[in-house]
Amino acid sequence: MVATPTVGKDPVVTVTADARTELDRTRFFINGEWVEPRGAETHRAVEAATGEPLGEAALGTDADIDAAVQAARKALDEGPWSRTTVAERVEFMLKFADALDARAESTSKLVSQENGMPITLSSAFNGAAPAGLLRMYAQVIQGVDLEKARPSAQGATIVRREPVGVVGAITPWNYPQALAMFKLAPALATGCTMVLKPSPETALDTYIFADVAQEIGLPPGVLNIVLAGREAGASLVTHPGVDKIAFTGSTRAGREIGAECGRLIRRCTLELGGKSAAIFLDDGDVDTFLAGLPNASFMNNSQTCTTQSRILAPRSRYDEVVDAVASFSQGLQVGNPLDPATTCGPMASAQHLERVLGYIEVGRNSNARLVTGGGRPSDQDRGWFVEPTVFADVDNNDQLAREEVFGPVMAVIPFDSDEDAVRIANDSNYGLGGSVWSADEERALNVARRIRTGTIGINRYDIDLGSPFGGFKDSGIGRELGPEGINNYLEYKSIYAPANQLD
Ligand code: NAD
């Protein structure tokens, strides 16, 4: 039995002497209320650019996760949520979107402080995208036949689509708002309930969804949020009250989660890591390539799953491409992510910075050639900054070409022909993003069709939230986004019915 929680009020906002805002989230959002944690562990959130405190957050235990799942289960099984009409749910979703819009600026700022995302990008992915996704899935669900009779040999079959049930959503720190909403928007649309477990690195911002849920009067238990680490996350994966796991994170964690879901025959979607290739063909335009590089390879300080950190360049133009990528990297404005001029902010945490610096060491100790970067910027004396770094003459078998760095460390790899470029791009355990750069769009398209990857751009790489997104191979199982993303949250049921059920 878990202890009865006491109900408190959150968030606690303190304005410090130097006018910084500190935001404490010391309770969890369960069953529509702020409840005290069962355990005593907390996480001290610090600003990635300065190391200054941002706030304190409680870390959940198995008992907190259990309470949250029970609330979600009750809301699904007994509560009105799964019996609401589409029109009622759409109304909640549109109110949710409006309330997020009203907070867009402060949300964007908070995430930039948490994980170092440049503010212009944060405004798009943390400010605008979550509300946009709610509006998109509000529209999508109105076009889905949730119950339709069809003729059968014996009479009629009513094909129903029912909510998959209680969803356990586990999210990473790199795009915390958008990636949570990839899951929450279709879950709300279909009548599912959710326990959302964000990552401790971004401990504070996900609770904005809780503030909004309270403000718009979302029924208790529909959305529950418990910040927790891996162990409590693992208890969400195996909790008997959960019907489906929606996970975004590393391939290592995805393997463990997928194995548990397989054992339990639990539905799961896994959005995992990547090591994508940008393929610059021998007729490519360097200026077009450089204009596309911010999104293809450096988005969010390259802390992006689709980062194209393998840059494939033809031998005939190899030096030109290496020079162009190196001077582009040198031109990035490394600095505080809250400054709109910044194009490369810090890494999200001290631990992550160490990991990225570790990969730079791996590159230095290989046969690759360090062209630019290679350490910490000398003009940043605090925060988790790293120099944008380019290695040339990387072999596709090198560790630097095989493993996800998740920071601005590029590996330029030479190739001999289009055929060779396709072979190298596909010679990876991953298959998440990619791009092809050529003056001949048909030629680029033909190459793109041959790459085993979930998304790929022609002379640009911009994620389209209206289309399926996910990975081949070790990059995951299933697809989120687009109208197709709704299918993860629906179960089919066939009712063998009398013929008079036909329209
Ligand atoms: P991570 O796997 O360390 O953690 C992700 C989340 O899973 C966190 O909330 C963490 O607490 C939780 N977690 C970790 N192990 C768990 C376990 N065994 N059981 C349950 N929960 C567990 O990843 P991260 O470092 O936070 O994020 C970076 C990774 O996410 C990168 O590999 C990146 O490529 C990937 N990612 C993928 C996509 C995509 O859509 N494919 C998008 C963004 C990020």
Coordinates of C-alpha atoms and ligand atoms in Angstrom, one line a residue:
M1 CA 0.0 0.0 0.0
V2 CA 1.2 3.5 -0.7
A3 CA 0.8 6.3 1.7
T4 CA -2.0 8.7 1.1
P5 CA -0.5 11.8 -0.5
T6 CA -0.9 15.3 0.9
V7 CA -2.1 17.8 -1.6
G8 CA 0.1 20.9 -2.1
K9 CA 0.4 23.9 -4.3
D10 CA 3.0 24.2 -7.1
P11 CA 5.1 25.7 -8.6
V12 CA 7.2 27.6 -6.1
V13 CA 8.8 30.5 -7.9
T14 CA 11.5 32.5 -6.2
V15 CA 13.1 35.6 -7.7
T16 CA 16.8 35.6 -6.5
A17 CA 18.8 38.7 -5.6
D18 CA 20.3 38.9 -9.1
A19 CA 16.8 38.7 -10.6
R20 CA 17.1 35.1 -11.8
T21 CA 14.0 33.1 -11.5
E22 CA 14.2 29.9 -9.6
L23 CA 11.5 27.4 -10.1
D24 CA 11.0 24.6 -7.7
R25 CA 8.9 21.6 -8.6
T26 CA 8.9 19.6 -5.4
R27 CA 5.7 17.7 -6.0
F28 CA 4.2 15.4 -8.6
F29 CA 1.1 15.9 -10.7
I30 CA -1.1 12.9 -10.0
N31 CA -4.9 12.7 -10.4
G32 CA -5.2 16.4 -11.1
E33 CA -3.4 17.4 -7.9
W34 CA 0.0 18.3 -6.7
V35 CA 1.0 15.5 -4.4
E36 CA 4.0 15.1 -2.0
P37 CA 6.7 12.6 -3.1
R38 CA 6.8 9.3 -1.3
G39 CA 10.6 9.4 -1.3
A40 CA 13.1 12.0 -0.4
E41 CA 15.4 12.2 -3.4
T42 CA 15.6 15.5 -5.3
H43 CA 17.4 16.8 -8.4
R44 CA 19.0 20.2 -8.4
A45 CA 18.5 21.7 -11.9
V46 CA 21.3 24.0 -13.1
E47 CA 21.5 26.3 -16.1
A48 CA 23.6 24.7 -18.8
A49 CA 25.2 28.0 -19.9
T50 CA 26.3 29.1 -16.4
G51 CA 26.0 26.2 -13.9
E52 CA 23.8 28.5 -11.8
P53 CA 20.9 26.9 -9.9
L54 CA 17.6 26.8 -11.8
G55 CA 15.5 25.0 -9.3
E56 CA 14.9 21.9 -7.3
A57 CA 12.7 19.0 -8.4
A58 CA 11.5 15.9 -6.6
L59 CA 12.6 12.6 -8.1
G60 CA 9.9 9.9 -8.1
T61 CA 10.2 6.4 -6.8
D62 CA 8.3 3.2 -7.8
A63 CA 5.6 4.1 -5.3
D64 CA 5.1 7.5 -7.0
I65 CA 4.9 5.8 -10.4
D66 CA 2.4 3.3 -9.0
A67 CA 0.2 6.1 -7.7
A68 CA 0.3 7.8 -11.0
V69 CA -0.6 4.6 -12.9
Q70 CA -3.4 3.9 -10.6
A71 CA -4.8 7.4 -11.2
A72 CA -4.5 7.0 -15.0
R73 CA -6.1 3.5 -14.8
K74 CA -9.0 4.8 -12.8
A75 CA -9.6 7.7 -15.2
L76 CA -9.6 5.3 -18.1
D77 CA -11.7 2.4 -16.5
E78 CA -14.1 4.4 -14.3
G79 CA -13.7 8.0 -15.3
P80 CA -15.5 9.7 -18.0
W81 CA -12.5 10.2 -20.2
S82 CA -12.6 7.1 -22.4
R83 CA -16.3 7.7 -22.9
T84 CA -16.0 11.3 -24.0
T85 CA -17.0 12.2 -27.5
V86 CA -14.4 13.3 -30.0
A87 CA -15.9 16.8 -29.9
E88 CA -15.4 17.0 -26.1
R89 CA -11.8 15.9 -26.4
V90 CA -11.1 18.3 -29.2
E91 CA -12.4 21.1 -27.1
F92 CA -10.0 20.2 -24.3
M93 CA -7.1 20.0 -26.8
L94 CA -7.8 23.4 -28.3
K95 CA -8.0 24.9 -24.9
F96 CA -4.7 23.2 -24.0
A97 CA -3.1 24.6 -27.1
D98 CA -4.2 28.1 -26.3
A99 CA -2.9 27.9 -22.8
L100 CA 0.4 26.7 -24.1
D101 CA 0.6 29.5 -26.5
A102 CA 0.1 32.0 -23.7
R103 CA 3.2 30.5 -22.0
A104 CA 5.2 30.0 -25.2
E105 CA 7.9 32.6 -24.4
S106 CA 8.6 31.6 -20.8
T107 CA 8.5 27.9 -21.8
S108 CA 11.1 28.4 -24.6
K109 CA 13.3 30.4 -22.2
L110 CA 13.1 27.7 -19.5
V111 CA 14.1 24.9 -21.8
S112 CA 17.0 26.9 -23.3
Q113 CA 18.3 27.4 -19.7
E114 CA 17.8 23.7 -18.9
N115 CA 19.4 22.1 -21.9
G116 CA 21.3 24.8 -23.8
M117 CA 19.0 25.0 -26.9
P118 CA 19.4 28.3 -28.8
I119 CA 16.4 30.4 -28.1
T120 CA 15.3 30.8 -31.7
L121 CA 15.0 27.0 -32.1
S122 CA 13.5 26.7 -28.6
S123 CA 10.7 29.2 -29.6
A124 CA 9.9 26.9 -32.5
F125 CA 10.2 23.5 -30.8
N126 CA 9.2 24.3 -27.2
G127 CA 7.1 27.4 -27.8
A128 CA 5.1 26.8 -30.9
A129 CA 5.3 23.0 -31.8
P130 CA 3.4 21.5 -28.8
A131 CA 0.3 23.7 -29.4
G132 CA 0.6 23.0 -33.1
L133 CA 0.6 19.3 -32.5
L134 CA -2.5 19.5 -30.3
R135 CA -4.3 21.4 -33.1
M136 CA -3.1 18.9 -35.7
Y137 CA -4.3 15.8 -33.8
A138 CA -7.5 17.6 -32.9
Q139 CA -8.1 17.7 -36.7
V140 CA -6.8 14.3 -37.4
I141 CA -9.1 12.5 -34.9
Q142 CA -12.1 14.2 -36.5
G143 CA -11.3 12.4 -39.7
V144 CA -10.9 8.9 -38.2
D145 CA -13.8 6.4 -38.4
L146 CA -13.9 5.2 -34.8
E147 CA -16.8 2.9 -35.6
K148 CA -17.9 1.6 -39.0
A149 CA -19.9 -1.4 -40.1
R150 CA -18.9 -3.4 -43.1
P151 CA -20.6 -6.3 -44.8
S152 CA -19.4 -9.8 -43.8
A153 CA -20.3 -13.3 -45.0
Q154 CA -22.7 -13.7 -42.0
G155 CA -24.1 -10.2 -41.8
A156 CA -22.1 -7.3 -40.7
T157 CA -18.9 -6.6 -38.8
I158 CA -18.6 -3.4 -36.8
V159 CA -15.0 -2.3 -36.9
R160 CA -14.3 -0.1 -33.9
R161 CA -11.1 1.8 -32.9
E162 CA -10.8 2.1 -29.2
P163 CA -8.1 3.9 -27.0
V164 CA -5.1 1.6 -26.4
G165 CA -5.5 2.5 -22.7
V166 CA -3.0 3.8 -20.2
V167 CA 0.1 5.1 -21.9
G168 CA 3.5 5.3 -20.1
A169 CA 5.4 8.0 -21.9
I170 CA 9.2 8.3 -21.3
T171 CA 11.0 11.3 -22.8
P172 CA 14.6 12.5 -23.1
W173 CA 16.0 16.0 -22.4
N174 CA 16.9 17.3 -25.9
Y175 CA 13.4 18.4 -27.1
P176 CA 11.4 17.8 -23.9
Q177 CA 8.3 19.7 -24.8
A178 CA 7.9 18.6 -28.4
L179 CA 8.8 14.9 -27.8
A180 CA 6.3 14.7 -24.9
M181 CA 3.6 16.3 -27.1
F182 CA 4.4 13.8 -30.0
K183 CA 2.8 11.3 -27.5
L184 CA 0.3 13.4 -25.5
A185 CA -1.6 15.0 -28.4
P186 CA -2.6 11.7 -30.1
A187 CA -3.2 10.1 -26.6
L188 CA -5.6 12.9 -25.7
A189 CA -7.3 12.7 -29.1
T190 CA -8.0 9.0 -28.8
G191 CA -9.2 9.0 -25.2
C192 CA -6.1 7.4 -23.7
T193 CA -4.8 8.4 -20.3
M194 CA -1.1 8.9 -19.6
V195 CA 1.7 8.8 -17.1
L196 CA 4.5 11.0 -18.4
K197 CA 8.1 10.5 -17.0
P198 CA 10.5 13.2 -18.2
S199 CA 14.2 13.2 -17.9
P200 CA 16.0 14.7 -14.9
E201 CA 18.2 16.8 -17.1
T202 CA 15.1 18.8 -18.0
A203 CA 13.4 18.5 -14.6
L204 CA 11.2 21.5 -14.7
D205 CA 9.5 22.3 -18.0
T206 CA 7.3 19.3 -18.5
Y207 CA 5.2 20.4 -15.4
I208 CA 4.0 23.3 -17.5
F209 CA 1.7 20.7 -19.1
A210 CA 0.4 20.1 -15.5
D211 CA -0.2 23.8 -14.9
V212 CA -2.2 23.9 -18.2
A213 CA -4.1 20.7 -17.4
Q214 CA -5.3 22.3 -14.1
E215 CA -6.1 25.6 -15.7
I216 CA -8.3 24.1 -18.4
G217 CA -10.0 21.6 -16.0
L218 CA -8.7 18.4 -17.7
P219 CA -10.4 15.6 -15.8
P220 CA -8.2 14.1 -13.0
G221 CA -6.0 11.2 -13.9
V222 CA -6.0 11.9 -17.7
L223 CA -2.4 13.3 -17.5
N224 CA -0.1 12.5 -14.6
I225 CA 3.5 13.7 -14.5
V226 CA 6.3 12.2 -12.3
L227 CA 9.9 13.3 -12.8
A228 CA 12.1 10.2 -12.1
G229 CA 15.3 8.5 -13.1
R230 CA 15.9 5.3 -14.9
E231 CA 14.9 2.9 -12.1
A232 CA 11.5 4.4 -11.5
G233 CA 11.2 4.7 -15.3
A234 CA 11.8 1.0 -15.6
S235 CA 9.0 0.4 -13.1
L236 CA 6.6 2.4 -15.3
V237 CA 7.6 0.1 -18.2
T238 CA 6.7 -3.1 -16.3
H239 CA 3.7 -1.8 -14.3
P240 CA 0.7 -4.1 -14.8
G241 CA -1.6 -1.1 -15.1
V242 CA 0.1 0.2 -18.2
D243 CA -1.1 -0.8 -21.7
K244 CA 1.5 0.9 -23.9
I245 CA 4.9 2.4 -23.6
A246 CA 5.9 5.4 -25.8
F247 CA 9.6 5.9 -25.5
T248 CA 12.1 8.4 -26.9
G249 CA 15.7 8.1 -25.9
S250 CA 18.9 6.2 -26.4
T251 CA 19.2 2.9 -28.2
R252 CA 20.7 1.4 -25.1
A253 CA 17.7 2.2 -23.0
G254 CA 15.3 1.3 -25.9
R255 CA 16.8 -2.2 -26.1
E256 CA 16.0 -2.8 -22.4
I257 CA 12.5 -1.3 -22.6
G258 CA 11.7 -3.2 -25.8
A259 CA 12.8 -6.4 -24.2
E260 CA 10.5 -5.9 -21.3
C261 CA 7.6 -4.9 -23.5
G262 CA 8.2 -8.0 -25.6
R263 CA 8.2 -10.2 -22.5
L264 CA 4.9 -8.6 -21.3
I265 CA 3.4 -8.4 -24.9
R266 CA 3.0 -4.7 -24.2
R267 CA 2.6 -2.3 -27.1
C268 CA 5.5 0.0 -27.5
T269 CA 7.0 2.6 -29.8
L270 CA 10.7 3.2 -29.6
E271 CA 12.3 6.4 -31.0
L272 CA 16.0 5.9 -30.5
G273 CA 19.4 7.2 -31.5
G274 CA 21.0 7.9 -34.9
K275 CA 24.3 8.3 -36.8
S276 CA 22.9 9.8 -40.0
A277 CA 24.7 10.8 -43.1
A278 CA 24.6 14.0 -45.2
I279 CA 25.6 12.9 -48.7
F280 CA 27.1 15.7 -50.8
L281 CA 27.2 14.5 -54.4
D282 CA 29.9 15.6 -56.9
D283 CA 27.5 18.2 -58.5
G284 CA 26.3 19.6 -55.2
D285 CA 26.2 23.3 -54.5
V286 CA 28.3 24.3 -51.5
D287 CA 26.3 27.4 -50.6
T288 CA 23.1 25.4 -50.6
F289 CA 24.8 22.8 -48.4
L290 CA 26.0 25.4 -45.9
A291 CA 22.6 27.0 -45.8
G292 CA 21.1 23.6 -44.8
L293 CA 23.8 22.6 -42.4
P294 CA 22.3 24.3 -39.3
N295 CA 19.3 22.0 -39.5
A296 CA 21.0 19.0 -40.9
S297 CA 24.0 18.7 -38.6
F298 CA 24.1 21.4 -36.0
M299 CA 20.5 21.8 -34.8
N300 CA 20.3 22.2 -31.0
N301 CA 24.1 22.1 -30.7
S302 CA 23.9 18.8 -32.5
Q303 CA 22.0 17.3 -29.5
T304 CA 19.4 16.0 -32.0
C305 CA 18.7 12.4 -32.9
T306 CA 18.7 13.2 -36.6
T307 CA 22.1 15.0 -36.5
Q308 CA 24.0 14.2 -39.7
S309 CA 27.4 13.9 -38.1
R310 CA 28.7 11.7 -40.9
I311 CA 29.4 14.1 -43.8
L312 CA 30.0 12.0 -47.0
A313 CA 32.0 14.0 -49.5
P314 CA 33.2 12.9 -53.0
R315 CA 36.9 12.5 -53.5
S316 CA 36.8 14.9 -56.5
R317 CA 35.7 17.7 -54.2
Y318 CA 36.8 16.4 -50.8
D319 CA 39.0 19.3 -49.7
E320 CA 36.5 21.9 -50.8
V321 CA 33.8 20.2 -48.6
V322 CA 36.1 19.8 -45.7
D323 CA 37.1 23.4 -45.8
A324 CA 33.5 24.6 -46.2
V325 CA 32.3 22.5 -43.2
A326 CA 35.3 23.6 -41.1
S327 CA 34.8 27.3 -41.8
F328 CA 31.1 27.0 -41.2
S329 CA 31.8 25.4 -37.8
Q330 CA 34.3 28.2 -37.0
G331 CA 31.6 30.7 -37.8
L332 CA 29.1 29.3 -35.4
Q333 CA 28.3 31.7 -32.5
V334 CA 29.0 29.7 -29.4
G335 CA 27.4 31.4 -26.4
N336 CA 24.5 31.8 -24.1
P337 CA 21.4 30.2 -25.7
L338 CA 19.2 33.1 -24.5
D339 CA 21.1 35.4 -26.8
P340 CA 19.2 35.3 -30.2
A341 CA 22.6 35.6 -32.0
T342 CA 23.8 32.3 -30.5
T343 CA 23.8 29.4 -33.0
C344 CA 25.6 26.9 -30.7
G345 CA 24.7 26.7 -27.1
P346 CA 26.3 24.6 -24.4
M347 CA 25.8 20.8 -23.9
A348 CA 22.9 20.0 -21.6
S349 CA 24.9 18.8 -18.6
A350 CA 28.4 18.5 -17.2
Q351 CA 28.2 14.7 -17.6
H352 CA 27.1 15.0 -21.3
L353 CA 29.9 17.5 -21.9
E354 CA 32.4 14.9 -20.6
R355 CA 30.9 12.3 -23.0
V356 CA 31.3 14.6 -26.0
L357 CA 34.9 15.6 -25.0
G358 CA 35.5 11.8 -24.7
Y359 CA 34.5 11.3 -28.3
I360 CA 36.8 14.2 -29.4
E361 CA 39.6 12.3 -27.7
V362 CA 38.6 9.1 -29.6
G363 CA 38.9 11.1 -32.8
R364 CA 42.3 12.5 -31.8
N365 CA 43.6 9.0 -31.1
S366 CA 42.4 7.7 -34.4
N367 CA 43.9 8.1 -37.9
A368 CA 41.4 10.9 -38.6
R369 CA 42.6 14.5 -39.0
L370 CA 41.4 17.2 -36.6
V371 CA 40.5 20.2 -38.8
T372 CA 38.9 22.6 -36.4
G373 CA 37.8 22.7 -32.7
G374 CA 38.7 19.9 -30.5
G375 CA 38.2 21.2 -27.0
R376 CA 36.4 23.7 -24.8
P377 CA 36.1 27.3 -26.1
S378 CA 38.7 29.5 -24.4
D379 CA 36.3 32.4 -24.1
Q380 CA 33.7 30.5 -22.0
D381 CA 34.8 30.1 -18.4
R382 CA 31.6 28.5 -17.1
G383 CA 28.8 26.3 -18.4
W384 CA 29.1 23.1 -20.5
F385 CA 30.4 24.5 -23.8
V386 CA 32.3 22.6 -26.4
E387 CA 34.0 23.9 -29.6
P388 CA 32.3 22.8 -32.8
T389 CA 34.7 20.2 -34.1
V390 CA 35.4 18.7 -37.5
F391 CA 37.5 15.6 -38.2
A392 CA 38.4 14.8 -41.8
D393 CA 39.6 11.5 -43.3
V394 CA 37.4 9.5 -41.0
D395 CA 36.9 5.9 -41.9
N396 CA 33.3 4.7 -41.7
N397 CA 34.6 1.8 -39.5
D398 CA 36.0 4.3 -36.9
Q399 CA 34.3 4.6 -33.6
L400 CA 33.6 8.2 -34.4
A401 CA 31.6 7.1 -37.5
R402 CA 29.7 4.3 -35.8
E403 CA 28.6 5.8 -32.5
E404 CA 26.2 8.7 -31.7
V405 CA 28.2 11.6 -30.2
F406 CA 25.2 13.9 -29.6
G407 CA 27.3 17.0 -29.8
P408 CA 28.8 19.2 -32.5
V409 CA 31.5 16.8 -33.6
M410 CA 31.5 16.1 -37.4
A411 CA 33.2 13.2 -39.3
V412 CA 33.9 13.9 -43.0
I413 CA 34.2 10.6 -44.9
P414 CA 35.4 10.4 -48.5
F415 CA 33.5 8.3 -51.2
D416 CA 34.2 7.3 -54.8
S417 CA 30.8 7.2 -56.5
D418 CA 27.1 7.5 -55.8
E419 CA 27.1 3.7 -55.4
D420 CA 29.9 4.0 -52.8
A421 CA 28.1 6.8 -51.0
V422 CA 24.9 4.7 -50.7
R423 CA 26.9 1.8 -49.4
I424 CA 28.7 3.9 -46.7
A425 CA 25.5 5.7 -45.7
N426 CA 23.8 2.3 -45.2
D427 CA 26.7 0.8 -43.4
S428 CA 25.5 1.8 -40.0
N429 CA 23.5 0.2 -37.2
Y430 CA 21.2 3.3 -37.3
G431 CA 18.7 4.7 -39.8
L432 CA 17.0 7.8 -38.6
G433 CA 17.8 11.0 -40.6
G434 CA 19.9 11.9 -43.6
S435 CA 20.2 14.2 -46.6
V436 CA 21.4 14.3 -50.2
W437 CA 22.8 17.4 -51.8
S438 CA 23.0 17.6 -55.6
A439 CA 22.2 20.1 -58.4
D440 CA 20.2 17.3 -60.0
E441 CA 17.2 16.7 -57.8
E442 CA 16.2 13.4 -59.6
R443 CA 19.6 12.0 -59.0
A444 CA 19.4 13.1 -55.3
L445 CA 16.0 11.5 -55.0
N446 CA 17.2 8.2 -56.5
V447 CA 20.0 8.1 -53.9
A448 CA 17.5 9.1 -51.1
R449 CA 15.3 6.2 -52.1
R450 CA 18.1 3.8 -51.5
I451 CA 19.1 4.9 -48.0
R452 CA 17.6 2.8 -45.3
T453 CA 16.5 5.6 -43.0
G454 CA 13.2 7.0 -41.6
T455 CA 13.6 10.5 -42.9
I456 CA 15.8 12.1 -45.5
G457 CA 16.0 15.5 -47.1
I458 CA 16.8 16.7 -50.6
N459 CA 19.0 19.8 -50.5
R460 CA 17.6 20.6 -47.1
Y461 CA 16.6 18.8 -43.9
D462 CA 13.6 20.2 -42.1
I463 CA 11.5 17.9 -39.9
D464 CA 7.9 17.8 -41.1
L465 CA 5.6 17.3 -38.1
G466 CA 2.8 16.3 -40.6
S467 CA 4.6 13.1 -41.8
P468 CA 5.6 9.9 -40.1
F469 CA 8.8 10.2 -38.1
G470 CA 11.0 7.4 -36.7
G471 CA 13.8 5.0 -37.5
F472 CA 15.0 1.9 -39.4
K473 CA 17.3 -0.6 -37.7
D474 CA 18.6 0.3 -34.2
S475 CA 16.9 3.8 -34.5
G476 CA 13.7 2.4 -33.3
I477 CA 10.4 0.7 -33.9
G478 CA 7.2 2.4 -35.0
R479 CA 6.5 6.0 -36.2
E480 CA 5.2 9.1 -34.5
L481 CA 3.8 12.2 -36.0
G482 CA 1.6 12.8 -39.1
P483 CA -1.9 11.4 -39.2
E484 CA -0.3 7.9 -39.0
G485 CA 0.9 8.8 -35.5
I486 CA -2.7 8.3 -34.2
N487 CA -2.6 4.6 -34.9
N488 CA -0.2 4.0 -32.0
Y489 CA -3.0 5.0 -29.6
L490 CA -5.9 3.0 -31.0
E491 CA -6.8 -0.7 -30.9
Y492 CA -9.0 -2.4 -33.4
K493 CA -12.0 -4.3 -32.3
S494 CA -14.3 -6.3 -34.7
I495 CA -17.8 -6.9 -33.5
Y496 CA -19.6 -9.6 -35.5
A497 CA -23.1 -8.1 -35.7
P498 CA -26.4 -8.6 -37.4
A499 CA -26.8 -7.4 -41.0
N500 CA -29.2 -4.6 -39.9
Q501 CA -26.2 -2.8 -38.5
L502 CA -25.1 -1.9 -42.0
D503 CA -25.9 1.7 -42.9
Ligands
NAD1 P1 18.3 8.1 -22.3 O1 17.9 6.8 -23.0 O2 19.4 8.1 -21.4 O3 17.0 8.6 -21.4 C1 15.8 8.9 -22.0 C2 14.7 8.7 -21.0 O4 14.6 7.3 -20.6 C3 14.9 9.5 -19.7 O5 13.7 9.9 -19.2 C4 15.5 8.4 -18.8 O6 15.3 8.7 -17.4 C5 14.7 7.2 -19.3 N1 15.3 5.9 -19.1 C6 16.6 5.5 -19.3 N2 16.8 4.2 -19.2 C7 15.6 3.7 -18.9 C8 15.1 2.4 -18.6 N3 15.9 1.3 -18.6 N4 13.8 2.2 -18.4 C9 13.0 3.3 -18.4 N5 13.4 4.5 -18.6 C10 14.7 4.7 -18.8 O7 18.4 9.2 -23.4 P2 18.8 10.8 -23.3 O8 20.3 10.8 -23.0 O9 17.9 11.4 -22.3 O10 18.4 11.3 -24.7 C11 19.3 11.2 -25.8 C12 19.0 10.1 -26.7 O11 17.7 10.2 -27.1 C13 19.9 10.0 -27.9 O12 20.3 8.7 -28.1 C14 18.9 10.5 -29.0 O13 19.3 10.1 -30.3 C15 17.6 9.9 -28.6 N6 16.5 10.6 -29.2 C16 15.8 10.0 -30.2 C17 14.7 10.7 -30.8 C18 13.9 10.0 -31.9 O14 12.9 10.5 -32.2 N7 14.4 8.9 -32.5 C19 14.5 12.0 -30.5 C20 15.2 12.6 -29.5 C21 16.2 11.9 -28.8

